[in-house]
Short mmCIF file of C-alpha atoms in Angstrom, two decimals:
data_model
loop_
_atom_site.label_atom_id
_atom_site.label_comp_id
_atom_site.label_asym_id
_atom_site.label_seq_id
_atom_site.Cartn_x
_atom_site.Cartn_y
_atom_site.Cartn_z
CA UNK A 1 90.10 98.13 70.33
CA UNK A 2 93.35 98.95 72.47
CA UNK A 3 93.65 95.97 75.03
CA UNK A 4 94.62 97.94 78.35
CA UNK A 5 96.24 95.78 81.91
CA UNK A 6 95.64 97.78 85.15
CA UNK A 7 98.51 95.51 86.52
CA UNK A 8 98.25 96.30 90.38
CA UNK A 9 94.30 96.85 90.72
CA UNK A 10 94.48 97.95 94.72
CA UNK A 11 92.44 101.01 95.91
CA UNK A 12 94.19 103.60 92.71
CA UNK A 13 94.19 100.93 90.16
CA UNK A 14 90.56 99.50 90.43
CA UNK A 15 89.33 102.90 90.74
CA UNK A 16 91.26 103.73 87.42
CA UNK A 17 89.70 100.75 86.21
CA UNK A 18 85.78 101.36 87.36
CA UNK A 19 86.48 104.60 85.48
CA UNK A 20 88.01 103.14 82.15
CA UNK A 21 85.07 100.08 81.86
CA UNK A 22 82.27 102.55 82.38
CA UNK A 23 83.56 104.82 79.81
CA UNK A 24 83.45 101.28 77.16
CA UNK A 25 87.39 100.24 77.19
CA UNK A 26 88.65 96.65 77.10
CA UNK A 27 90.02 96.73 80.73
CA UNK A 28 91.66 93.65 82.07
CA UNK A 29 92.60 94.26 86.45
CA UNK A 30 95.06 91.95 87.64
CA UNK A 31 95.59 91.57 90.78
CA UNK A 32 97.86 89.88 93.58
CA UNK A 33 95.75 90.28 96.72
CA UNK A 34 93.50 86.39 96.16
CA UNK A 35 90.68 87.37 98.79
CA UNK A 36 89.85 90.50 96.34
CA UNK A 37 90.58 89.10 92.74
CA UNK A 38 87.90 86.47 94.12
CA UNK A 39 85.58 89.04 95.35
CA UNK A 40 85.56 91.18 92.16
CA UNK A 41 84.54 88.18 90.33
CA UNK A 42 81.69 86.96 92.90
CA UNK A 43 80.41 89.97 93.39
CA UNK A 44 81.84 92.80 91.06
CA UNK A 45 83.82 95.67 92.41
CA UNK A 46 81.85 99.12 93.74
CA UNK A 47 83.76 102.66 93.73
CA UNK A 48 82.28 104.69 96.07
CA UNK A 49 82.87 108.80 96.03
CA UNK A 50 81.65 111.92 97.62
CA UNK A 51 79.44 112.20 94.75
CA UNK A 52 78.23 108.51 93.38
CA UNK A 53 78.72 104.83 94.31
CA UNK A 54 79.37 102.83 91.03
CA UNK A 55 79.07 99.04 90.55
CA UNK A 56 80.64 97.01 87.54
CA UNK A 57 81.99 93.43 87.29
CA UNK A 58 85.78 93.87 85.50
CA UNK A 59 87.58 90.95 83.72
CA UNK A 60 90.55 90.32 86.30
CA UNK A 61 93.25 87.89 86.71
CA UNK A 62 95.91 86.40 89.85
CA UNK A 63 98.90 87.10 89.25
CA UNK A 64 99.98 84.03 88.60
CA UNK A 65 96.93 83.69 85.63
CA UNK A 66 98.84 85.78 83.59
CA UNK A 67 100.90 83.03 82.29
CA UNK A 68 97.39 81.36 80.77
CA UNK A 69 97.13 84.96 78.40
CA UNK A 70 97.20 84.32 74.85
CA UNK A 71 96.78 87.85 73.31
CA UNK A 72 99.14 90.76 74.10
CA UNK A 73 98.22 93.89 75.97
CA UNK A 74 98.68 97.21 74.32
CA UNK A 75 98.54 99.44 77.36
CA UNK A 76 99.64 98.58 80.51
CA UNK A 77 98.94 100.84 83.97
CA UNK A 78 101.13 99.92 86.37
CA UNK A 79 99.62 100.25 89.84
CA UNK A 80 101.67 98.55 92.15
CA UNK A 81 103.85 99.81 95.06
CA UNK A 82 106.77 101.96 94.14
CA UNK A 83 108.97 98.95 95.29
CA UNK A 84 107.46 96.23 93.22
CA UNK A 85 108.07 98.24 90.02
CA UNK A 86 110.99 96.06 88.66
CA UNK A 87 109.38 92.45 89.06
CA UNK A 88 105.85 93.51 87.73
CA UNK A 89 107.16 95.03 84.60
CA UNK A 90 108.88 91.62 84.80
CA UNK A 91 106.12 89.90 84.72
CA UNK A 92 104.21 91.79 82.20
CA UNK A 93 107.15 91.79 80.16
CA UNK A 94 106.33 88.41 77.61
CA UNK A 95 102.33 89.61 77.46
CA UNK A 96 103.77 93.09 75.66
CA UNK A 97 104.04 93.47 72.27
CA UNK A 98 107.13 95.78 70.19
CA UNK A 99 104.50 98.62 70.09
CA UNK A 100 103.46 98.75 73.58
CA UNK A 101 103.31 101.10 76.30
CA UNK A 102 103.92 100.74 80.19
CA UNK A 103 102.79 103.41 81.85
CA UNK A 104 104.30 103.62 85.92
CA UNK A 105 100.87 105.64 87.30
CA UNK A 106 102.43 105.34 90.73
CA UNK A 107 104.40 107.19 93.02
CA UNK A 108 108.31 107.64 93.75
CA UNK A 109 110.96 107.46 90.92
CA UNK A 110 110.11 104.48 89.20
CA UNK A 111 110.08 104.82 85.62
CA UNK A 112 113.78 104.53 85.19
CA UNK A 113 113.11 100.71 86.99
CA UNK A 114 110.49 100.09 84.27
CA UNK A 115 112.32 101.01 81.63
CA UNK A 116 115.45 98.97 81.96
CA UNK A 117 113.30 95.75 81.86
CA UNK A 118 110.70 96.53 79.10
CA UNK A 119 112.67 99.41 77.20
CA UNK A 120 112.64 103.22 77.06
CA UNK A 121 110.41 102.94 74.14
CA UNK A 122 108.09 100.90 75.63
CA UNK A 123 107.91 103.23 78.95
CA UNK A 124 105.84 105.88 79.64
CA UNK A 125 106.53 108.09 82.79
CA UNK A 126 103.44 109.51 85.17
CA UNK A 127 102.48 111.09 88.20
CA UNK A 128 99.68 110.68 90.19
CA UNK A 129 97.10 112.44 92.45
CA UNK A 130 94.69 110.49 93.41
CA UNK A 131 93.26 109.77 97.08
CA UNK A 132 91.60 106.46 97.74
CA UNK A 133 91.50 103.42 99.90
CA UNK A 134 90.32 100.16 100.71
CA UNK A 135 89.81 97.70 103.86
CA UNK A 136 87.79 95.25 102.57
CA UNK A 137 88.03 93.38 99.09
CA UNK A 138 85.70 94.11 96.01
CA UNK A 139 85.03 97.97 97.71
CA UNK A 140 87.22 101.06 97.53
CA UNK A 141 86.62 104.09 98.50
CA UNK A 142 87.52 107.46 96.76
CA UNK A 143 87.80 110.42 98.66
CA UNK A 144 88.92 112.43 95.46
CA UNK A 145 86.29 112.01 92.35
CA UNK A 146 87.62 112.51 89.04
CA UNK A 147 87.12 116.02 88.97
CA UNK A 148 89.28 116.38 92.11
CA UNK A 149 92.41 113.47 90.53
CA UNK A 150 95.56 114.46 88.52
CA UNK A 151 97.70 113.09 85.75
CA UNK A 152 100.97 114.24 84.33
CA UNK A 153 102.59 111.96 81.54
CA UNK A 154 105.23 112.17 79.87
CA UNK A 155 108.00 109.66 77.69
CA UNK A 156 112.04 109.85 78.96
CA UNK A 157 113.76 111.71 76.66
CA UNK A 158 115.31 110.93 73.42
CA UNK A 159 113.10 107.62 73.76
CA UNK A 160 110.37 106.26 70.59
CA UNK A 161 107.70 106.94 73.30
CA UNK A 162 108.22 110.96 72.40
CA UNK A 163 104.77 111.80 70.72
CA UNK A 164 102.49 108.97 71.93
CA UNK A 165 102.22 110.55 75.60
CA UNK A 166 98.49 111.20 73.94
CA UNK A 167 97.85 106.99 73.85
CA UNK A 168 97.80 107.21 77.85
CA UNK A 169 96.94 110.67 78.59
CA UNK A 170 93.36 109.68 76.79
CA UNK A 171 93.09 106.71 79.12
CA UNK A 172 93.47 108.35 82.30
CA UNK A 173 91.58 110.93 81.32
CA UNK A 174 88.54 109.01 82.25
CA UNK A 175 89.65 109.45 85.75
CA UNK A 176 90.89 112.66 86.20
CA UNK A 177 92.74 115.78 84.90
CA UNK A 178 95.63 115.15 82.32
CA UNK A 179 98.65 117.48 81.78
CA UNK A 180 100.96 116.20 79.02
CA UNK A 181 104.60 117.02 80.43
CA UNK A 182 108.08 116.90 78.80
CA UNK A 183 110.31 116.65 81.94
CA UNK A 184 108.35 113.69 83.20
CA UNK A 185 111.78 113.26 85.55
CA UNK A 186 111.56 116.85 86.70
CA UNK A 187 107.58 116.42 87.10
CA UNK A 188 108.14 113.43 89.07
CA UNK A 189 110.31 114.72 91.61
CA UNK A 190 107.94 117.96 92.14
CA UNK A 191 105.43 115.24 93.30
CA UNK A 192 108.26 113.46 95.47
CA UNK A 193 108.77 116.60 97.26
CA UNK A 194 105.15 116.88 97.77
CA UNK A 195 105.26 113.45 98.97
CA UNK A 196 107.93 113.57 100.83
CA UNK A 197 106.54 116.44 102.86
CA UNK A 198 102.96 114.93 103.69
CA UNK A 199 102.53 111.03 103.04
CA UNK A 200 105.27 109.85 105.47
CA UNK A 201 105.23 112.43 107.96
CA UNK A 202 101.56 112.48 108.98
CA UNK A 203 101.27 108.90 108.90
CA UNK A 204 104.29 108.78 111.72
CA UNK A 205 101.81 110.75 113.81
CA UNK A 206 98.87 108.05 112.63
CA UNK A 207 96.56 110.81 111.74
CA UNK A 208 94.55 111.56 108.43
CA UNK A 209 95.99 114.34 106.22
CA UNK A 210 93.69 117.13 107.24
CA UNK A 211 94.07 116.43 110.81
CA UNK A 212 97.94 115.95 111.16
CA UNK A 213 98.64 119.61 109.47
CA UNK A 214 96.72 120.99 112.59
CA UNK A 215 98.98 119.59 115.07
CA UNK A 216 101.18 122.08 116.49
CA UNK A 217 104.61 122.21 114.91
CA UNK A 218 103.31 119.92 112.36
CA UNK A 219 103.47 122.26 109.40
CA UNK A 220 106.91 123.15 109.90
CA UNK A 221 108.81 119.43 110.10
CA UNK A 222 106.37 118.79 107.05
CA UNK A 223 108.19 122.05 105.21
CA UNK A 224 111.71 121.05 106.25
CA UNK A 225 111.24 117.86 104.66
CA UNK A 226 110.05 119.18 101.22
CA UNK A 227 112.31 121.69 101.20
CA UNK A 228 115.02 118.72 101.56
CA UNK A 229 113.98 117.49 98.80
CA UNK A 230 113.81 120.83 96.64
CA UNK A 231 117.43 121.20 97.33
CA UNK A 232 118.46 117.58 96.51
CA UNK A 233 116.52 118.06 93.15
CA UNK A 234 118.22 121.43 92.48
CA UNK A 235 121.30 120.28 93.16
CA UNK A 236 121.06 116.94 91.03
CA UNK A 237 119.74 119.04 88.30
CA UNK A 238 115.53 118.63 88.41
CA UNK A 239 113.86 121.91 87.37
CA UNK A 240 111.20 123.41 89.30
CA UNK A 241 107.70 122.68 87.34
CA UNK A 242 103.99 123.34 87.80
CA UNK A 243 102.01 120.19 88.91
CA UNK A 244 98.21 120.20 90.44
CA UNK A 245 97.40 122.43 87.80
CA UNK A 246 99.36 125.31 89.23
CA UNK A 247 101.28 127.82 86.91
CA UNK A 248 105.23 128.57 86.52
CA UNK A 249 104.13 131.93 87.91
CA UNK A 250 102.77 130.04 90.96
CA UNK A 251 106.29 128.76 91.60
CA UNK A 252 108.31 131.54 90.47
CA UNK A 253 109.68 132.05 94.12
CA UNK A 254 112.06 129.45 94.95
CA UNK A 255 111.85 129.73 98.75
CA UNK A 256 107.75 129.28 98.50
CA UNK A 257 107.96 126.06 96.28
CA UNK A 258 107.46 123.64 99.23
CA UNK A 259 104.64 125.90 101.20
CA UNK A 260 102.65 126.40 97.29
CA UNK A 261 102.69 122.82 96.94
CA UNK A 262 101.33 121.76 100.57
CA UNK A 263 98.55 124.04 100.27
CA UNK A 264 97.93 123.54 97.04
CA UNK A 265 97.17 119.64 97.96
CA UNK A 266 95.69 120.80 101.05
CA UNK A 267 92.97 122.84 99.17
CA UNK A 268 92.56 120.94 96.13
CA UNK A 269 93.12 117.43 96.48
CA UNK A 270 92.53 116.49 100.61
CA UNK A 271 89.60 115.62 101.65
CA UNK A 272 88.34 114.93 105.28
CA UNK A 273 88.76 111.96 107.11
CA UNK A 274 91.65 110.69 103.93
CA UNK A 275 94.69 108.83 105.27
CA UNK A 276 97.53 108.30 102.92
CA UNK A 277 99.05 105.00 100.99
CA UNK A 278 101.49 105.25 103.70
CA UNK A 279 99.39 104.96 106.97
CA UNK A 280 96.86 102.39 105.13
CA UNK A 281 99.78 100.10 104.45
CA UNK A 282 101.09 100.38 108.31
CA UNK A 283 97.30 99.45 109.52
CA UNK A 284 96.93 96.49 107.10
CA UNK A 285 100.93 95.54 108.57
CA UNK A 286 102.57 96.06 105.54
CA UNK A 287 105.32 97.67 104.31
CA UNK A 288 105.30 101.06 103.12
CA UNK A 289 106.80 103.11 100.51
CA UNK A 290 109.37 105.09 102.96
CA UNK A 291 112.26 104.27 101.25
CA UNK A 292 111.22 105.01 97.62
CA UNK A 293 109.81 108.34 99.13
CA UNK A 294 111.80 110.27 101.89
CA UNK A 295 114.78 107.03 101.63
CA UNK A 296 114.69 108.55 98.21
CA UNK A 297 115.74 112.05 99.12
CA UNK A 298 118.20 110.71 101.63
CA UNK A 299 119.98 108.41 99.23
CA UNK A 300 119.77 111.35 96.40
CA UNK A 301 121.14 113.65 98.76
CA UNK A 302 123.89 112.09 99.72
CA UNK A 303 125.11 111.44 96.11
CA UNK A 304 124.55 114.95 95.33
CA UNK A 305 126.17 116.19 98.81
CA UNK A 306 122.72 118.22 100.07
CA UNK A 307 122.26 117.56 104.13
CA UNK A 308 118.65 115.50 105.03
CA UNK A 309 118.58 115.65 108.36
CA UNK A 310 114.83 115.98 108.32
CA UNK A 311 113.85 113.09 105.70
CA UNK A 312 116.57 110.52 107.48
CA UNK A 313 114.70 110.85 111.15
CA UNK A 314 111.24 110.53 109.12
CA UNK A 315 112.74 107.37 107.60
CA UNK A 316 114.37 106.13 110.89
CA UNK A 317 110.75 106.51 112.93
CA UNK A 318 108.80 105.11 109.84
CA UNK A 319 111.48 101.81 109.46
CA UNK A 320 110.86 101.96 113.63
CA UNK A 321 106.95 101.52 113.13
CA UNK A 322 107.37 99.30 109.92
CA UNK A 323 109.49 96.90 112.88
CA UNK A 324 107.31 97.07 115.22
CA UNK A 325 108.73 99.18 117.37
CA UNK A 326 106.73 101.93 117.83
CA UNK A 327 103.32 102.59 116.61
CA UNK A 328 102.29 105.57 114.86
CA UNK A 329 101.08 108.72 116.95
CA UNK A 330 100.84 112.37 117.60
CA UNK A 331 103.78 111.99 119.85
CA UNK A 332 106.10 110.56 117.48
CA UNK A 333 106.04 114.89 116.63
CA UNK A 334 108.72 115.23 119.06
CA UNK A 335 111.24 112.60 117.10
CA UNK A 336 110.79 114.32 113.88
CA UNK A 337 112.06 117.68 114.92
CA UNK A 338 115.95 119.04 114.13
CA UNK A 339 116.77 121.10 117.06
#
């Protein structure tokens, strides 16, 4: 049986996980947060959705427990933060074998990271839609059930990988839709734009998703950012492709890209009361992913020579809150607009 890692089993990786074990795979979480690697093991882990609450008790490891692991994994899904791509594929490096796969199921442009520490041929490249979150340890909640989660994957080109996107498009099947992709780098920045435009932005104004659209002006910083980021990716060479299930017919007007995309997520994928990675990470104190998202863009840009105006101030406030500084509100609106 394929030995599978969820390395980085948070709210999107234990969910992932819950989904994998129930459906009979040899699923190992580990974990660097101690208070919920302890709870999982006292008390299992629950996943509760719109639909069902489900309970099961997962094999998981610290971090630092890795180092006792005799036996290789064949799959890993890496779950972390954007930022802590390079050290955990690092760390899972030595508990690899030559024919394994690392998978980056996470969001900003990471695989490129992964892949110069564990190989092109050992990496595969995702993308991710999936909506969860958790505040207390051993319990996540899932605003979007598998039926309402979405997968792209797809290996960088001219690696070994090419032809064994199936291996990890089965897995994550289990928790959600699966589109097998060849431009995983093109895919991947479609779903930066689309992050770019909502997770940053509405968790300046500290708001959940469906709420911070509604706020006047709102919509219209949140399109100047993704359109930002279309240009940068036109202009470094990043086609235009379907993700969330849409169609190339869906996007076949360049100047509607960014608007098919927000309400695509907005109708498919948001549900009420869902706050993103972004504003969870500012409640629990942490640091976000702002600078592997919009920071992204901005750096891109720049090397490309596309303006940002939009995605720098969205950085700017967001380092600002990160700091301490400000906190995040409705009436951070007013910093985010580009007279």
């Amino acid at each position: 049986m394929t030995r599978i890692a969820i390395l980085g089993s948070g709210a999107n990786g234990a969910s992932i996980g819950a989904d994998l074990l129930l459906s009979g795979h040899d699923v190992t979480l580990v974990e660097q947060w101690p208070a919920h690697v302890e709870a999982m093991r006292a008390d299992g882990l629950t996943i509760e959705t719109p639909h069902r609450t489900v309970h099961v008790d997962p094999p998981v490891l610290h971090l630092c427990e890795l180092a006792e692991q005799r036996h290789p994994f064949d799959v890993v899904l890496m779950l972390v933060k954007a930022y802590d791509s390079r050290w955990a594929a690092q760390l899972i490096r030595p508990h690899l074998r030559p024919t394994s796969l690392v998978a980056g199921v996470q969001n900003g442009m990471s695989t490129a990271a992964i892949a110069d520490v564990v190989g092109a041929d050992r990496t595969m490249g995702t993308v991710i839609e999936v909506s969860s979150a958790m505040t207390e340890p051993g319990r996540v909640t899932r605003y979007s059930d598998t039926d309402q989660s979405w997968f792209a994957v797809g290996a960088l080109p001219r690696s070994a990988a090419s032809g064994r996107e199936e291996e990890v498009a089965a897995l994550l099947r289990e928790a959600g839709r699966v589109e097998v992709v060849e431009d995983i780098l093109s895919t991947k920045w479609m779903k930066l734009i689309s992050n770019a435009t909502v997770l940053v932005p509405t968790a300046i104004l500290g708001l959940p998703m469906a709420d911070a659209v509604l706020v006047e002006g709102m919509r219209e910083v949140m399109l100047a950012a993704g359109e930002e980021a279309r240009l940068v990716g036109a202009a470094a060479g990043r086609d235009v492709l379907p993700i969330f299930g849409l169609s190339a017919d869906d996007l076949g007007r360049p100047d509607a890209v960014v608007s098919t995309l927000l309400d695509t997520l907005y109708t498919g994928f948001v549900r009420p009361g869902a706050t993103t990675t972004v504003l969870q990470d500012w409640t629990k104190g942490r640091h976000s992913e702002v600078d592997d998202i919009n920071g992204t863009v901005v750096a891109e840009g720049a090397r490309v020579g596309v303006a940002t105006p939009v995605n720098a101030r969205i950085v700017a406030v967001a380092h600002e809150i990160e700091q301490g500084v400000r906190e995040a509100h409705p009436d951070n609106l007013t910093l985010l607009r580009i007279a």
